[in-house]
Short mmCIF file of C-alpha atoms in Angstrom, two decimals:
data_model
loop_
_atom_site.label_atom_id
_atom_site.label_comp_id
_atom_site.label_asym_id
_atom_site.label_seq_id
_atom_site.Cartn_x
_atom_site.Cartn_y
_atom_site.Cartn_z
CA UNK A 1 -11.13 6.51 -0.70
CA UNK A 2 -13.24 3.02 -1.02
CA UNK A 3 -15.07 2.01 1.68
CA UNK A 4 -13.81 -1.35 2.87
CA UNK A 5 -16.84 -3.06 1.67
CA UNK A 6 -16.93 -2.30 -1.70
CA UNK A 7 -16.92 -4.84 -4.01
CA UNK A 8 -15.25 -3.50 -7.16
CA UNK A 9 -11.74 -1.14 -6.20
CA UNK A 10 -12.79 2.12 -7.64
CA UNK A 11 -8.71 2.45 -9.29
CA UNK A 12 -8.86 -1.18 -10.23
CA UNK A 13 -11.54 -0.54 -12.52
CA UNK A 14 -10.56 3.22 -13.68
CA UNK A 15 -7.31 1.22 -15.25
CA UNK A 16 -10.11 -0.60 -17.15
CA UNK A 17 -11.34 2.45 -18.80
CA UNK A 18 -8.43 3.39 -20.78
CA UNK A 19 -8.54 1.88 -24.79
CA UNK A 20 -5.85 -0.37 -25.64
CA UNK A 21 -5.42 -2.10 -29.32
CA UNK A 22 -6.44 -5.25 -29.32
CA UNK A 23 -6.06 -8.31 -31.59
CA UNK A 24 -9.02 -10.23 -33.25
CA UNK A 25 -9.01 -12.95 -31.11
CA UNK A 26 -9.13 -10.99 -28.20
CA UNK A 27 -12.90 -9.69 -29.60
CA UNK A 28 -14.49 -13.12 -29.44
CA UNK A 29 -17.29 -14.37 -28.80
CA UNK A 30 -19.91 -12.00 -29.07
CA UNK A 31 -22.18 -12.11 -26.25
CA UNK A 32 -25.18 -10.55 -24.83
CA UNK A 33 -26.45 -10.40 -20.75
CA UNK A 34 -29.97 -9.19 -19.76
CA UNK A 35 -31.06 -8.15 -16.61
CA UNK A 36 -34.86 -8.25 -17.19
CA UNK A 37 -36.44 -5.01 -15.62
CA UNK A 38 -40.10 -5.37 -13.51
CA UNK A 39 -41.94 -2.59 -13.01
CA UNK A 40 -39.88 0.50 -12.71
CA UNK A 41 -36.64 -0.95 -14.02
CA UNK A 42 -34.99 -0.89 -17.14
CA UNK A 43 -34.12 -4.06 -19.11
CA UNK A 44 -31.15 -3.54 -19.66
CA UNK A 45 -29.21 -5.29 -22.90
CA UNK A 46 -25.39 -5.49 -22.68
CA UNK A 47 -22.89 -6.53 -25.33
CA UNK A 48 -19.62 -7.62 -25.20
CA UNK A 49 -16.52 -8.63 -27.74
CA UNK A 50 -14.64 -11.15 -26.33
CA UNK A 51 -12.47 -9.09 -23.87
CA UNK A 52 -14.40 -5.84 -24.86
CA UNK A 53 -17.44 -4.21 -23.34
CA UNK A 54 -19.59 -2.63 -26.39
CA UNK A 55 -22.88 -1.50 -26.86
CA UNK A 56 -26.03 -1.19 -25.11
CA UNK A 57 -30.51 -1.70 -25.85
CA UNK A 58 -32.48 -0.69 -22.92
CA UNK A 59 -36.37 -0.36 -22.38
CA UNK A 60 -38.64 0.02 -20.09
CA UNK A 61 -42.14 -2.13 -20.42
CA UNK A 62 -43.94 -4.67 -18.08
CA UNK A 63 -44.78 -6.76 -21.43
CA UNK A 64 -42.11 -9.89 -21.49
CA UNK A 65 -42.86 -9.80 -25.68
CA UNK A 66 -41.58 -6.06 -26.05
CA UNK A 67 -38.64 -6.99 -23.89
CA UNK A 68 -38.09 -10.40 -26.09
CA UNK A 69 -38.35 -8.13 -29.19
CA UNK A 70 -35.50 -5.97 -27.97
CA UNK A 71 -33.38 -8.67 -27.12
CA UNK A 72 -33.55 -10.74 -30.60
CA UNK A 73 -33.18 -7.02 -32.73
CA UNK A 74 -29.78 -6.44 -30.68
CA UNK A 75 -28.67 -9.83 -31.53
CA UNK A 76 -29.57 -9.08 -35.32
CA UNK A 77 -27.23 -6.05 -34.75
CA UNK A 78 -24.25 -7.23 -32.94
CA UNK A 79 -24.31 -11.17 -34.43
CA UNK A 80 -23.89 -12.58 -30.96
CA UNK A 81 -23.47 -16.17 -30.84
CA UNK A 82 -25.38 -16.28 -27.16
CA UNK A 83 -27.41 -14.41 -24.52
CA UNK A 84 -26.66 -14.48 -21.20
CA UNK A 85 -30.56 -14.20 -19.66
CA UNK A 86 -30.66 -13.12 -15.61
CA UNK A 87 -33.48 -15.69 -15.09
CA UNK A 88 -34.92 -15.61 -11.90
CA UNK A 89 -38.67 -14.05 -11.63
CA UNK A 90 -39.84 -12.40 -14.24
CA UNK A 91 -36.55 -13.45 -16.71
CA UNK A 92 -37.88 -17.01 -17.25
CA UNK A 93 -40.44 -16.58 -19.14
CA UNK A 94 -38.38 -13.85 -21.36
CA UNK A 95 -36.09 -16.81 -22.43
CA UNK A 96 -38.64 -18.83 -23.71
CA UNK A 97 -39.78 -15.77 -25.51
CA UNK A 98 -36.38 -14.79 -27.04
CA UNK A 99 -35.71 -18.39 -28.06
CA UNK A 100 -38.74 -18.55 -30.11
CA UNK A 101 -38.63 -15.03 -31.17
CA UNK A 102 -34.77 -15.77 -32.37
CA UNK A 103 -36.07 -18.93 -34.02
CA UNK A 104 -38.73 -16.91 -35.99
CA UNK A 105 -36.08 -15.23 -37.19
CA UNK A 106 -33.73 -17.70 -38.40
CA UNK A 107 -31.47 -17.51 -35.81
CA UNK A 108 -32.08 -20.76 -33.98
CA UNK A 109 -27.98 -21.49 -33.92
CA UNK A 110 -28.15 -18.44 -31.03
CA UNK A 111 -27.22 -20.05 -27.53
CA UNK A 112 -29.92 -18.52 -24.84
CA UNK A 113 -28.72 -19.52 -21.23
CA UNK A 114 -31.33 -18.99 -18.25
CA UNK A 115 -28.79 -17.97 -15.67
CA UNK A 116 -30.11 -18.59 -12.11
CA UNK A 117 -27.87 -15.80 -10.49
CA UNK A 118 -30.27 -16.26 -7.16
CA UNK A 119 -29.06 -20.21 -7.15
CA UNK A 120 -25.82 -21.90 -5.68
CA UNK A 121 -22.48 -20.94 -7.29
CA UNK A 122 -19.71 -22.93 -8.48
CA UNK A 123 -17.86 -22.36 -5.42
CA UNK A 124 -20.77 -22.72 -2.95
CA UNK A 125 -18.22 -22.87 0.49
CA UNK A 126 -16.77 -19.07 -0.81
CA UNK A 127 -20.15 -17.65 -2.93
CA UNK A 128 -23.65 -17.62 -1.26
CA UNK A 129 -25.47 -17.77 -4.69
CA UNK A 130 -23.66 -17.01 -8.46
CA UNK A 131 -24.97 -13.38 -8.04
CA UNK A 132 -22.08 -13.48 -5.68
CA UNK A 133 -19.66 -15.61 -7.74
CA UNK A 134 -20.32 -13.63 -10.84
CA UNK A 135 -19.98 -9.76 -9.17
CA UNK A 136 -16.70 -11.21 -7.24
CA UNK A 137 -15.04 -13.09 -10.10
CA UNK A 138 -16.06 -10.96 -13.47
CA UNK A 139 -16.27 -7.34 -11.54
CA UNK A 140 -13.80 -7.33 -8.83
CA UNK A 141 -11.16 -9.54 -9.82
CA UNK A 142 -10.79 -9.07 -13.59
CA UNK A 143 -10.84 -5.49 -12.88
CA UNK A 144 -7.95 -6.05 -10.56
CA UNK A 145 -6.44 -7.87 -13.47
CA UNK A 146 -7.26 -5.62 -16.19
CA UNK A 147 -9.38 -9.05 -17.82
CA UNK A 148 -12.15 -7.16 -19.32
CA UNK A 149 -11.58 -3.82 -21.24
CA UNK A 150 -14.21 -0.84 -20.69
CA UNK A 151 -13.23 1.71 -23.18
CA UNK A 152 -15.40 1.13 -25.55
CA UNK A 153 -18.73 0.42 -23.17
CA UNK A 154 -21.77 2.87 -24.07
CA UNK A 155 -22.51 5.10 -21.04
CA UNK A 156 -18.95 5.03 -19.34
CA UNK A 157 -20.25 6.99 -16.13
CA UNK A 158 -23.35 5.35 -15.94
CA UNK A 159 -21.63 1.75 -15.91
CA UNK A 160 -18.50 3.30 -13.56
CA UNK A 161 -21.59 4.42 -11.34
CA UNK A 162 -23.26 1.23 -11.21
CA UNK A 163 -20.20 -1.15 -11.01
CA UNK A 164 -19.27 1.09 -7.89
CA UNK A 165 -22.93 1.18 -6.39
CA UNK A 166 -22.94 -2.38 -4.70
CA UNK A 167 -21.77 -3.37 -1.11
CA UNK A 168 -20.80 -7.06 -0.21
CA UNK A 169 -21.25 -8.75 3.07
CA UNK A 170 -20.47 -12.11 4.84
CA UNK A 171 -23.59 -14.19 5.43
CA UNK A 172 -23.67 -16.82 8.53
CA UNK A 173 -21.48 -19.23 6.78
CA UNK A 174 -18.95 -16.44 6.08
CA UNK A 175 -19.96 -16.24 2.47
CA UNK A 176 -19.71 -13.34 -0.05
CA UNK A 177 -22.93 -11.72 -0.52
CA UNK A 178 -24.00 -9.28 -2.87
CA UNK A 179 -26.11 -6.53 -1.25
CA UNK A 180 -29.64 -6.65 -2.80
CA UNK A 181 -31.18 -4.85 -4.97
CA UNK A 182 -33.90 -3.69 -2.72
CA UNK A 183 -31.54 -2.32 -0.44
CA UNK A 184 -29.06 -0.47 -2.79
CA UNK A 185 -32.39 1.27 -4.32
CA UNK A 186 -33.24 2.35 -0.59
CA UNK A 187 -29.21 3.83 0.14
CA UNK A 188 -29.23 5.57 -2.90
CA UNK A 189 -32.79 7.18 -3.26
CA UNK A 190 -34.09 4.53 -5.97
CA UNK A 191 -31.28 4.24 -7.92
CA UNK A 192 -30.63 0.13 -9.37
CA UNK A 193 -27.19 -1.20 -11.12
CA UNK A 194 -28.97 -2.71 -14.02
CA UNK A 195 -26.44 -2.05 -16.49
CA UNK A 196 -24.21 -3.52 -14.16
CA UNK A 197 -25.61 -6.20 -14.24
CA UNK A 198 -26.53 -6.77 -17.89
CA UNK A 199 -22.78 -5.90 -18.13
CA UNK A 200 -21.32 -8.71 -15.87
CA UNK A 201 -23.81 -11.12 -17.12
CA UNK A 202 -22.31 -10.48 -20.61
CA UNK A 203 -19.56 -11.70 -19.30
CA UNK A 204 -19.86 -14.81 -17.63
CA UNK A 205 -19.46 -18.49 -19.08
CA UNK A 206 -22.00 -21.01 -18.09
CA UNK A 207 -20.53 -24.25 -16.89
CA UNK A 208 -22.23 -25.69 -19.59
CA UNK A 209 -20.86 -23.66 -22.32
CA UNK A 210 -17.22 -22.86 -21.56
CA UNK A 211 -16.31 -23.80 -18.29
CA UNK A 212 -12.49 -23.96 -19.03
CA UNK A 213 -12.94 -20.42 -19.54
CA UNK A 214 -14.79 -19.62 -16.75
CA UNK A 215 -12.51 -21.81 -14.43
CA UNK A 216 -9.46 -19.71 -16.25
CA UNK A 217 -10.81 -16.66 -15.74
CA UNK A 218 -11.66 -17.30 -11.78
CA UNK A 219 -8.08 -18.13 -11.36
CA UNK A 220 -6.56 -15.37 -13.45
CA UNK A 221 -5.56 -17.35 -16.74
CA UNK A 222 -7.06 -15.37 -18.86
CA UNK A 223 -4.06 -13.62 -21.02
#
């Protein structure tokens, strides 16, 4: 069974596994998230069709260009309209990088968002950073609603793995809390849920952008 702390329902998100049609509108936008690897880690590119997880780039390279160059060829190849950029650390300067690199290639019209995931959410009383907000809103409760589809997602186990990896906790405020990174490499003998990541991220609507979406979708008024 789950362990109480689990963040994601392990038969919540099975039900999201198994294909069902879909109409057109459903699979819009097309959106990208990155989680930008350092040293050992992958960056990790996800995709997504409106409701529909879809393909995946990955690399792993210390140079922020090679990792920019990934990121503008897999919006060449899937059309996305924006990128959804984990920016804290080493991610900044990759979004300057993409934006010029998309501009070089005519694709200026290409939204890049630097998304802050360490920084406060949009429920900062419930969330103790958007890291929080994002895992809590995109991977536990639209799995629990069926919101997002996974059939289609490129490495099903891997991504199953990953989504299931992370542990919550309550910080001092009684806040949701993501367990770190750090940690979840040192439980599981160096393993890190960067598709998971790059896979959430693809899913989640800056305030900016669409936040009647995102406000639907954190209150389950998404179909």
């Amino acid at each position: 069974g789950d362990r109480s702390d689990q963040v994601i329902p392990t038969a919540a998100l099975d039900e999201c596994f198994l294909a069902e049609p879909r109409a057109a509108a459903e699979l819009l936008p097309v959106v990208l998230g990155v989680d930008v690897g350092g040293g050992s880690d992958l960056t990790v590119v996800r995709e997504r069709r409106g409701m529909r997880a879809g393909r995946r780039w990955a690399l792993r390279s210390n140079d922020p260009e090679v990792a920019a160059r990934l990121v503008v060829d897999a919006v060449k190849a899937s059309g996305a309209s924006s990128v959804n950029i984990d920016a804290n650390g080493v991610g900044w300067a990759l979004c300057g990088l993409v934006r010029v690199g998309l501009r070089a290639a005519g694709l200026e019209h290409v939204t890049v968002h630097a998304v802050m995931v360490g920084e406060a959410s949009s429920q900062p009383k419930v969330y103790a950073n958007l890291k929080a907000e994002i895992w809590w809103v995109v991977g536990r409760e639209a799995s629990q609603k069926r919101e997002w589809d996974l059939s289609q997602t490129a490495e099903q186990a891997k991504v199953r793995e990953e989504l299931l990896m992370p542990r919550y906790l309550q910080d001092a405020k009684g806040r949701i809390l993501i367990e770190p990174k750090d940690d979840i490499r040192a439980r599981t003998g160096g393993e890190s849920p960067d598709d998971a990541d790059a896979l959430l991220l693809s899913f989640f609507v800056p305030r900016d952008a669409q936040s009647a979406y995102w406000e639907a979708l954190s209150k389950g008024r998404m179909r």
